[in-house]
PDB file of C-alpha atoms and ligand atoms in Angstrom:
ATOM      1  CA  MET G   1      13.237  -5.901 -13.221  1.00  0.00           C
ATOM      2  CA  ARG G   2      10.547  -4.767 -10.736  1.00  0.00           C
ATOM      3  CA  LYS G   3       9.550  -1.196 -11.396  1.00  0.00           C
ATOM      4  CA  PRO G   4       9.531   0.792  -8.152  1.00  0.00           C
ATOM      5  CA  PHE G   5       6.126   1.857  -6.842  1.00  0.00           C
ATOM      6  CA  VAL G   6       5.207   4.515  -4.299  1.00  0.00           C
ATOM      7  CA  ALA G   7       1.673   4.939  -3.047  1.00  0.00           C
ATOM      8  CA  GLY G   8       0.356   7.621  -0.765  1.00  0.00           C
ATOM      9  CA  ASN G   9      -2.341   6.697   1.777  1.00  0.00           C
ATOM     10  CA  TRP G  10      -4.046   9.918   2.785  1.00  0.00           C
ATOM     11  CA  LYS G  11      -6.041   8.013   5.492  1.00  0.00           C
ATOM     12  CA  MET G  12      -8.813  10.141   7.013  1.00  0.00           C
ATOM     13  CA  HIS G  13      -7.183  13.442   5.999  1.00  0.00           C
ATOM     14  CA  GLY G  14      -8.065  16.111   3.535  1.00  0.00           C
ATOM     15  CA  SER G  15     -10.813  18.436   2.361  1.00  0.00           C
ATOM     16  CA  ARG G  16     -11.812  19.500  -1.140  1.00  0.00           C
ATOM     17  CA  ASP G  17      -9.543  22.590  -0.890  1.00  0.00           C
ATOM     18  CA  ALA G  18      -6.623  20.812   0.691  1.00  0.00           C
ATOM     19  CA  ASN G  19      -6.828  17.970  -1.779  1.00  0.00           C
ATOM     20  CA  ALA G  20      -6.894  20.362  -4.730  1.00  0.00           C
ATOM     21  CA  ARG G  21      -3.707  22.116  -3.457  1.00  0.00           C
ATOM     22  CA  LEU G  22      -2.012  18.776  -2.848  1.00  0.00           C
ATOM     23  CA  VAL G  23      -2.754  17.478  -6.335  1.00  0.00           C
ATOM     24  CA  GLN G  24      -1.697  20.799  -7.894  1.00  0.00           C
ATOM     25  CA  GLY G  25       1.606  20.375  -6.054  1.00  0.00           C
ATOM     26  CA  LEU G  26       1.989  16.872  -7.391  1.00  0.00           C
ATOM     27  CA  ARG G  27       1.165  18.053 -10.877  1.00  0.00           C
ATOM     28  CA  THR G  28       3.982  20.611 -10.670  1.00  0.00           C
ATOM     29  CA  ALA G  29       6.610  18.434  -9.134  1.00  0.00           C
ATOM     30  CA  MET G  30       6.000  15.015 -10.712  1.00  0.00           C
ATOM     31  CA  THR G  31       8.176  15.189 -13.843  1.00  0.00           C
ATOM     32  CA  ALA G  32       7.784  12.798 -16.695  1.00  0.00           C
ATOM     33  CA  PRO G  33      11.238  11.173 -16.220  1.00  0.00           C
ATOM     34  CA  LEU G  34      10.410  10.530 -12.541  1.00  0.00           C
ATOM     35  CA  ALA G  35       7.166   8.882 -13.476  1.00  0.00           C
ATOM     36  CA  SER G  36       8.776   6.702 -16.112  1.00  0.00           C
ATOM     37  CA  HIS G  37      11.001   5.138 -13.462  1.00  0.00           C
ATOM     38  CA  CYS G  38       8.437   4.752 -10.722  1.00  0.00           C
ATOM     39  CA  ASP G  39       4.712   3.955 -10.599  1.00  0.00           C
ATOM     40  CA  VAL G  40       2.847   6.410  -8.326  1.00  0.00           C
ATOM     41  CA  ALA G  41      -0.611   6.378  -6.781  1.00  0.00           C
ATOM     42  CA  VAL G  42      -2.523   8.324  -4.183  1.00  0.00           C
ATOM     43  CA  CYS G  43      -5.365   6.859  -2.064  1.00  0.00           C
ATOM     44  CA  PRO G  44      -7.796   9.529  -0.823  1.00  0.00           C
ATOM     45  CA  PRO G  45     -10.922   8.859   1.308  1.00  0.00           C
ATOM     46  CA  PHE G  46     -13.878   7.447  -0.603  1.00  0.00           C
ATOM     47  CA  VAL G  47     -15.844  10.735  -0.746  1.00  0.00           C
ATOM     48  CA  TYR G  48     -13.049  12.549  -2.556  1.00  0.00           C
ATOM     49  CA  LEU G  49     -12.189   9.836  -5.080  1.00  0.00           C
ATOM     50  CA  ALA G  50     -14.237  11.219  -7.956  1.00  0.00           C
ATOM     51  CA  ASP G  51     -12.973  14.763  -7.461  1.00  0.00           C
ATOM     52  CA  VAL G  52      -9.333  13.650  -7.233  1.00  0.00           C
ATOM     53  CA  ALA G  53      -9.769  11.490 -10.290  1.00  0.00           C
ATOM     54  CA  VAL G  54     -10.603  14.578 -12.303  1.00  0.00           C
ATOM     55  CA  GLN G  55      -7.737  16.577 -10.791  1.00  0.00           C
ATOM     56  CA  LEU G  56      -5.222  13.859 -11.611  1.00  0.00           C
ATOM     57  CA  GLN G  57      -6.114  13.751 -15.268  1.00  0.00           C
ATOM     58  CA  GLY G  58      -3.049  14.405 -17.398  1.00  0.00           C
ATOM     59  CA  THR G  59      -0.665  13.468 -14.582  1.00  0.00           C
ATOM     60  CA  PRO G  60       1.165  10.175 -14.232  1.00  0.00           C
ATOM     61  CA  VAL G  61      -0.325   9.615 -10.780  1.00  0.00           C
ATOM     62  CA  ALA G  62      -2.890   6.819 -10.513  1.00  0.00           C
ATOM     63  CA  LEU G  63      -5.819   6.743  -8.161  1.00  0.00           C
ATOM     64  CA  GLY G  64      -6.362   4.190  -5.383  1.00  0.00           C
ATOM     65  CA  ALA G  65      -8.920   3.629  -2.653  1.00  0.00           C
ATOM     66  CA  GLN G  66      -8.279   2.691   0.945  1.00  0.00           C
ATOM     67  CA  ASP G  67     -10.686  -0.171   1.260  1.00  0.00           C
ATOM     68  CA  THR G  68     -13.369  -2.129  -0.615  1.00  0.00           C
ATOM     69  CA  CYS G  69     -16.364  -4.200   0.265  1.00  0.00           C
ATOM     70  CA  ALA G  70     -15.675  -7.940  -0.086  1.00  0.00           C
ATOM     71  CA  GLU G  71     -18.997  -8.528  -1.822  1.00  0.00           C
ATOM     72  CA  PRO G  72     -19.242  -7.867  -5.534  1.00  0.00           C
ATOM     73  CA  GLY G  73     -22.538  -5.970  -5.292  1.00  0.00           C
ATOM     74  CA  PRO G  74     -24.700  -4.182  -6.069  1.00  0.00           C
ATOM     75  CA  GLY G  75     -26.686  -5.078  -2.993  1.00  0.00           C
ATOM     76  CA  ALA G  76     -27.929  -4.295   0.463  1.00  0.00           C
ATOM     77  CA  ARG G  77     -24.671  -3.352   2.214  1.00  0.00           C
ATOM     78  CA  THR G  78     -25.348   0.008   3.811  1.00  0.00           C
ATOM     79  CA  GLY G  79     -22.182   2.096   4.114  1.00  0.00           C
ATOM     80  CA  GLU G  80     -20.061  -0.128   1.928  1.00  0.00           C
ATOM     81  CA  VAL G  81     -18.396   0.699  -1.397  1.00  0.00           C
ATOM     82  CA  SER G  82     -17.875  -2.094  -3.980  1.00  0.00           C
ATOM     83  CA  ALA G  83     -14.766  -2.707  -6.054  1.00  0.00           C
ATOM     84  CA  SER G  84     -16.772  -2.045  -9.278  1.00  0.00           C
ATOM     85  CA  MET G  85     -17.787   1.386  -7.928  1.00  0.00           C
ATOM     86  CA  LEU G  86     -14.088   2.154  -7.266  1.00  0.00           C
ATOM     87  CA  LEU G  87     -13.288   1.186 -10.813  1.00  0.00           C
ATOM     88  CA  ASP G  88     -16.174   3.246 -12.057  1.00  0.00           C
ATOM     89  CA  VAL G  89     -14.795   6.460 -10.516  1.00  0.00           C
ATOM     90  CA  GLY G  90     -11.309   5.911 -11.867  1.00  0.00           C
ATOM     91  CA  CYS G  91      -9.426   3.838  -9.311  1.00  0.00           C
ATOM     92  CA  ARG G  92      -6.716   1.503 -10.403  1.00  0.00           C
ATOM     93  CA  TYR G  93      -5.536   0.327  -6.963  1.00  0.00           C
ATOM     94  CA  VAL G  94      -7.137  -0.453  -3.604  1.00  0.00           C
ATOM     95  CA  LEU G  95      -5.588  -1.093  -0.257  1.00  0.00           C
ATOM     96  CA  VAL G  96      -6.762  -4.262   1.462  1.00  0.00           C
ATOM     97  CA  GLY G  97      -6.000  -5.348   5.010  1.00  0.00           C
ATOM     98  CA  HIS G  98      -4.444  -2.114   6.204  1.00  0.00           C
ATOM     99  CA  SER G  99      -3.532  -2.491   9.879  1.00  0.00           C
ATOM    100  CA  GLU G 100      -5.980   0.268  10.863  1.00  0.00           C
ATOM    101  CA  ARG G 101      -8.792  -1.773   9.196  1.00  0.00           C
ATOM    102  CA  ARG G 102      -7.614  -4.890  11.020  1.00  0.00           C
ATOM    103  CA  GLN G 103      -7.266  -3.052  14.317  1.00  0.00           C
ATOM    104  CA  PHE G 104     -10.218  -0.754  14.429  1.00  0.00           C
ATOM    105  CA  HIS G 105     -12.743  -2.619  12.194  1.00  0.00           C
ATOM    106  CA  GLY G 106     -12.032  -6.189  13.169  1.00  0.00           C
ATOM    107  CA  GLU G 107     -10.954  -7.299   9.681  1.00  0.00           C
ATOM    108  CA  ASP G 108      -9.484 -10.795   9.823  1.00  0.00           C
ATOM    109  CA  ASP G 109      -7.333 -12.650   7.345  1.00  0.00           C
ATOM    110  CA  GLY G 110     -10.284 -14.385   5.723  1.00  0.00           C
ATOM    111  CA  LEU G 111     -12.086 -11.107   5.022  1.00  0.00           C
ATOM    112  CA  VAL G 112      -8.891  -9.514   3.714  1.00  0.00           C
ATOM    113  CA  ALA G 113      -8.459 -12.423   1.263  1.00  0.00           C
ATOM    114  CA  ARG G 114     -12.061 -11.962   0.013  1.00  0.00           C
ATOM    115  CA  LYS G 115     -11.491  -8.248  -0.442  1.00  0.00           C
ATOM    116  CA  LEU G 116      -8.364  -8.972  -2.517  1.00  0.00           C
ATOM    117  CA  SER G 117     -10.274 -11.390  -4.668  1.00  0.00           C
ATOM    118  CA  ALA G 118     -13.187  -8.861  -5.073  1.00  0.00           C
ATOM    119  CA  ALA G 119     -10.747  -6.215  -6.245  1.00  0.00           C
ATOM    120  CA  LEU G 120      -9.022  -8.513  -8.774  1.00  0.00           C
ATOM    121  CA  ALA G 121     -12.377  -9.693 -10.126  1.00  0.00           C
ATOM    122  CA  VAL G 122     -13.127  -6.226 -11.432  1.00  0.00           C
ATOM    123  CA  GLY G 123      -9.633  -5.464 -12.639  1.00  0.00           C
ATOM    124  CA  LEU G 124      -8.285  -3.412  -9.726  1.00  0.00           C
ATOM    125  CA  THR G 125      -4.808  -4.044  -8.409  1.00  0.00           C
ATOM    126  CA  PRO G 126      -4.985  -4.791  -4.656  1.00  0.00           C
ATOM    127  CA  ILE G 127      -2.258  -3.493  -2.348  1.00  0.00           C
ATOM    128  CA  LEU G 128      -2.265  -6.173   0.375  1.00  0.00           C
ATOM    129  CA  CYS G 129      -0.998  -4.842   3.706  1.00  0.00           C
ATOM    130  CA  VAL G 130       0.633  -7.099   6.337  1.00  0.00           C
ATOM    131  CA  GLY G 131       2.516  -6.329   9.492  1.00  0.00           C
ATOM    132  CA  GLU G 132       3.093  -7.240  13.138  1.00  0.00           C
ATOM    133  CA  SER G 133       2.407  -5.227  16.231  1.00  0.00           C
ATOM    134  CA  LEU G 134       5.072  -4.138  18.715  1.00  0.00           C
ATOM    135  CA  GLN G 135       3.959  -6.836  21.175  1.00  0.00           C
ATOM    136  CA  GLU G 136       4.178  -9.485  18.510  1.00  0.00           C
ATOM    137  CA  ARG G 137       7.667  -8.310  17.478  1.00  0.00           C
ATOM    138  CA  ASP G 138       8.857  -8.209  21.081  1.00  0.00           C
ATOM    139  CA  ALA G 139       7.497 -11.706  21.610  1.00  0.00           C
ATOM    140  CA  GLY G 140       9.484 -12.967  18.632  1.00  0.00           C
ATOM    141  CA  LEU G 141       6.318 -13.632  16.617  1.00  0.00           C
ATOM    142  CA  THR G 142       7.049 -11.465  13.577  1.00  0.00           C
ATOM    143  CA  HIS G 143       7.566 -14.333  11.137  1.00  0.00           C
ATOM    144  CA  HIS G 144       4.638 -16.235  12.611  1.00  0.00           C
ATOM    145  CA  VAL G 145       2.228 -13.281  12.100  1.00  0.00           C
ATOM    146  CA  ILE G 146       3.492 -12.393   8.650  1.00  0.00           C
ATOM    147  CA  ALA G 147       3.308 -16.040   7.537  1.00  0.00           C
ATOM    148  CA  ARG G 148      -0.285 -16.286   8.831  1.00  0.00           C
ATOM    149  CA  GLN G 149      -1.315 -13.068   7.037  1.00  0.00           C
ATOM    150  CA  VAL G 150       0.362 -13.946   3.712  1.00  0.00           C
ATOM    151  CA  ASP G 151      -0.569 -17.662   3.717  1.00  0.00           C
ATOM    152  CA  ALA G 152      -4.234 -16.854   4.411  1.00  0.00           C
ATOM    153  CA  VAL G 153      -4.379 -14.976   1.122  1.00  0.00           C
ATOM    154  CA  LEU G 154      -2.236 -17.511  -0.748  1.00  0.00           C
ATOM    155  CA  ASP G 155      -4.544 -20.332   0.486  1.00  0.00           C
ATOM    156  CA  ALA G 156      -7.846 -18.555  -0.176  1.00  0.00           C
ATOM    157  CA  ALA G 157      -7.083 -16.605  -3.370  1.00  0.00           C
ATOM    158  CA  GLY G 158      -4.168 -18.537  -4.789  1.00  0.00           C
ATOM    159  CA  VAL G 159      -0.618 -17.589  -5.672  1.00  0.00           C
ATOM    160  CA  ALA G 160      -1.599 -16.245  -9.104  1.00  0.00           C
ATOM    161  CA  ALA G 161      -3.907 -13.731  -7.363  1.00  0.00           C
ATOM    162  CA  VAL G 162      -1.049 -12.607  -5.151  1.00  0.00           C
ATOM    163  CA  GLY G 163       1.060 -12.297  -8.299  1.00  0.00           C
ATOM    164  CA  ARG G 164      -1.408  -9.793  -9.662  1.00  0.00           C
ATOM    165  CA  SER G 165      -1.275  -7.769  -6.437  1.00  0.00           C
ATOM    166  CA  VAL G 166       1.230  -5.513  -4.699  1.00  0.00           C
ATOM    167  CA  LEU G 167       2.219  -6.330  -1.091  1.00  0.00           C
ATOM    168  CA  ALA G 168       3.043  -3.819   1.576  1.00  0.00           C
ATOM    169  CA  TYR G 169       4.909  -4.649   4.773  1.00  0.00           C
ATOM    170  CA  GLU G 170       3.779  -2.179   7.381  1.00  0.00           C
ATOM    171  CA  PRO G 171       5.032  -2.949  10.888  1.00  0.00           C
ATOM    172  CA  VAL G 172       2.268  -1.525  13.133  1.00  0.00           C
ATOM    173  CA  TRP G 173       4.887  -0.122  15.538  1.00  0.00           C
ATOM    174  CA  ALA G 174       6.311   2.063  12.716  1.00  0.00           C
ATOM    175  CA  ILE G 175       3.056   3.519  11.472  1.00  0.00           C
ATOM    176  CA  GLY G 176       2.627   7.234  12.385  1.00  0.00           C
ATOM    177  CA  THR G 177       5.142   6.843  15.209  1.00  0.00           C
ATOM    178  CA  GLY G 178       8.180   8.351  13.554  1.00  0.00           C
ATOM    179  CA  ARG G 179       9.886   5.107  14.426  1.00  0.00           C
ATOM    180  CA  THR G 180      10.895   3.633  11.061  1.00  0.00           C
ATOM    181  CA  ALA G 181      12.005   0.068  10.667  1.00  0.00           C
ATOM    182  CA  SER G 182      15.718   0.005   9.923  1.00  0.00           C
ATOM    183  CA  PRO G 183      16.567  -0.870   6.304  1.00  0.00           C
ATOM    184  CA  GLU G 184      17.893  -4.236   7.602  1.00  0.00           C
ATOM    185  CA  GLN G 185      14.668  -4.979   9.537  1.00  0.00           C
ATOM    186  CA  ALA G 186      12.585  -4.153   6.464  1.00  0.00           C
ATOM    187  CA  GLN G 187      14.794  -6.242   4.186  1.00  0.00           C
ATOM    188  CA  GLU G 188      14.650  -9.189   6.603  1.00  0.00           C
ATOM    189  CA  VAL G 189      10.810  -9.309   6.587  1.00  0.00           C
ATOM    190  CA  HIS G 190      10.590  -8.532   2.833  1.00  0.00           C
ATOM    191  CA  GLY G 191      12.938 -11.469   2.162  1.00  0.00           C
ATOM    192  CA  PHE G 192      10.724 -13.677   4.374  1.00  0.00           C
ATOM    193  CA  ILE G 193       7.595 -12.611   2.499  1.00  0.00           C
ATOM    194  CA  ARG G 194       9.209 -13.265  -0.831  1.00  0.00           C
ATOM    195  CA  GLY G 195      10.326 -16.655   0.392  1.00  0.00           C
ATOM    196  CA  ARG G 196       6.805 -17.464   1.512  1.00  0.00           C
ATOM    197  CA  ILE G 197       5.506 -16.729  -1.958  1.00  0.00           C
ATOM    198  CA  ALA G 198       8.445 -18.509  -3.557  1.00  0.00           C
ATOM    199  CA  ALA G 199       7.393 -21.720  -1.707  1.00  0.00           C
ATOM    200  CA  ARG G 200       4.304 -21.624  -3.992  1.00  0.00           C
ATOM    201  CA  ASP G 201       5.765 -20.120  -7.182  1.00  0.00           C
ATOM    202  CA  GLY G 202       9.293 -18.876  -7.693  1.00  0.00           C
ATOM    203  CA  ASN G 203       8.564 -16.802 -10.779  1.00  0.00           C
ATOM    204  CA  ILE G 204       5.678 -14.961  -9.082  1.00  0.00           C
ATOM    205  CA  ALA G 205       7.850 -14.396  -5.980  1.00  0.00           C
ATOM    206  CA  GLY G 206      10.535 -12.845  -8.197  1.00  0.00           C
ATOM    207  CA  SER G 207       8.208 -10.416  -9.914  1.00  0.00           C
ATOM    208  CA  VAL G 208       5.707  -9.325  -7.238  1.00  0.00           C
ATOM    209  CA  ARG G 209       6.408  -5.859  -5.740  1.00  0.00           C
ATOM    210  CA  LEU G 210       6.881  -5.485  -1.996  1.00  0.00           C
ATOM    211  CA  LEU G 211       6.484  -2.021  -0.540  1.00  0.00           C
ATOM    212  CA  TYR G 212       7.605  -0.863   2.834  1.00  0.00           C
ATOM    213  CA  GLY G 213       5.278   1.366   4.929  1.00  0.00           C
ATOM    214  CA  GLY G 214       5.783   2.950   8.320  1.00  0.00           C
ATOM    215  CA  SER G 215       7.141   6.514   8.821  1.00  0.00           C
ATOM    216  CA  VAL G 216       8.705   6.663   5.365  1.00  0.00           C
ATOM    217  CA  LYS G 217      10.068  10.180   4.723  1.00  0.00           C
ATOM    218  CA  ALA G 218      12.247  11.903   2.184  1.00  0.00           C
ATOM    219  CA  SER G 219      15.116  11.653   4.678  1.00  0.00           C
ATOM    220  CA  ASN G 220      14.976   7.868   5.076  1.00  0.00           C
ATOM    221  CA  ALA G 221      13.438   6.675   1.770  1.00  0.00           C
ATOM    222  CA  ARG G 222      16.725   6.206  -0.066  1.00  0.00           C
ATOM    223  CA  GLU G 223      18.315   3.836   2.454  1.00  0.00           C
ATOM    224  CA  LEU G 224      15.106   1.812   2.694  1.00  0.00           C
ATOM    225  CA  PHE G 225      14.696   1.562  -1.077  1.00  0.00           C
ATOM    226  CA  ALA G 226      18.343   0.527  -1.445  1.00  0.00           C
ATOM    227  CA  MET G 227      17.459  -2.874   0.072  1.00  0.00           C
ATOM    228  CA  PRO G 228      17.113  -5.528  -2.589  1.00  0.00           C
ATOM    229  CA  ASP G 229      13.587  -6.704  -1.685  1.00  0.00           C
ATOM    230  CA  VAL G 230      12.114  -3.234  -0.958  1.00  0.00           C
ATOM    231  CA  ASP G 231      10.484  -2.165  -4.202  1.00  0.00           C
ATOM    232  CA  GLY G 232       9.072   1.115  -2.999  1.00  0.00           C
ATOM    233  CA  GLY G 233       6.895   2.531  -0.265  1.00  0.00           C
ATOM    234  CA  LEU G 234       3.368   2.932   1.101  1.00  0.00           C
ATOM    235  CA  VAL G 235       3.507   6.385   2.547  1.00  0.00           C
ATOM    236  CA  GLY G 236       1.065   7.855   5.121  1.00  0.00           C
ATOM    237  CA  GLY G 237       1.800  11.216   6.730  1.00  0.00           C
ATOM    238  CA  ALA G 238       4.496  12.248   4.260  1.00  0.00           C
ATOM    239  CA  SER G 239       2.132  11.759   1.309  1.00  0.00           C
ATOM    240  CA  LEU G 240       0.094  14.781   2.522  1.00  0.00           C
ATOM    241  CA  ASN G 241       2.931  17.107   1.518  1.00  0.00           C
ATOM    242  CA  ALA G 242       3.579  17.224  -2.238  1.00  0.00           C
ATOM    243  CA  GLU G 243       7.253  18.144  -2.055  1.00  0.00           C
ATOM    244  CA  GLU G 244       8.018  15.468   0.566  1.00  0.00           C
ATOM    245  CA  PHE G 245       6.022  12.832  -1.376  1.00  0.00           C
ATOM    246  CA  VAL G 246       7.708  13.634  -4.700  1.00  0.00           C
ATOM    247  CA  ALA G 247      11.077  13.502  -2.967  1.00  0.00           C
ATOM    248  CA  ILE G 248      10.208   9.938  -1.839  1.00  0.00           C
ATOM    249  CA  VAL G 249       9.126   9.085  -5.376  1.00  0.00           C
ATOM    250  CA  ALA G 250      12.479  10.442  -6.644  1.00  0.00           C
ATOM    251  CA  ALA G 251      14.324   8.162  -4.166  1.00  0.00           C
ATOM    252  CA  ALA G 252      12.464   5.211  -5.459  1.00  0.00           C
ATOM    253  CA  ALA G 253      12.987   6.211  -9.115  1.00  0.00           C
ATOM    254  CA  ARG G 254      16.758   6.103  -8.509  1.00  0.00           C
ATOM    255  CA  LYS G 255      16.573   2.514  -7.333  1.00  0.00           C
TER     256      LYS G 255
HETATM  257  P1  LIG P 301       2.938   6.662   8.090  1.00  0.00           P
HETATM  258  O1  LIG P 301       3.799   6.898   6.850  1.00  0.00           O
HETATM  259  O2  LIG P 301       2.187   7.962   8.473  1.00  0.00           O
HETATM  260  O3  LIG P 301       3.684   6.059   9.171  1.00  0.00           O
HETATM  261  O4  LIG P 301       1.763   5.681   7.668  1.00  0.00           O
HETATM  262  C1  LIG P 301       2.090   4.467   7.128  1.00  0.00           C
HETATM  263  C2  LIG P 301       0.859   3.814   6.572  1.00  0.00           C
HETATM  264  O5  LIG P 301       0.053   3.278   7.335  1.00  0.00           O
HETATM  265  C3  LIG P 301       0.589   3.847   5.167  1.00  0.00           C
HETATM  266  O6  LIG P 301      -0.464   3.022   4.845  1.00  0.00           O
END
């Protein structure tokens, strides 16, 4: 019912040469049957988007960005990139509210909701990231934090907007640490998120895709994606290796 989806977040990695090699690897390994069973996207840094858009032509891999300005633009916002610019260079998706934006750039729930709306307004599909820190989990606050992050967007943008988005649960303690959430831990929070959306609209809750992110690798993807509410992955480090990334896509395609 929900088509699996795997997105690669390259974060602040890459160079023109390295990206060209990575995309060539994806072009070779991403077979048509795989792509017909799983949506796939990669999210390079802003400066490489236009290059990578050209390199991805003729492949089933879509382009995404890692962030967007919350203002529609054009305008006086030095250093910012608007959603319409992302669309202009070929993006289809954009991450909003990644924990590294929340943590290192002070992005709060209100700003994240405005970014989501800005993306939707131009026809991009936002990938809304939520997740608790280790301290929050240890303090028993996981549901509290996730509810706050999800409800902020439901309240500000509306449930229909969330329905036109993809959500990603990324526990901060599992990002780049090699410490993956267990399939049961992921399922538990995914079920909670779906329930939170169902409280507003059951149909939307049933159709929206919920990705898991945090040390997803080829070796653990299959068991994570076997969970009923895990519809795919948002992959960081492992998306920088074409073989590893495509193996994760293959695991999702078998779902
Ligand atoms: P890792 O897969 O490197 O843990 O990163 C996850 C992530 O933050 C993807 O957005």
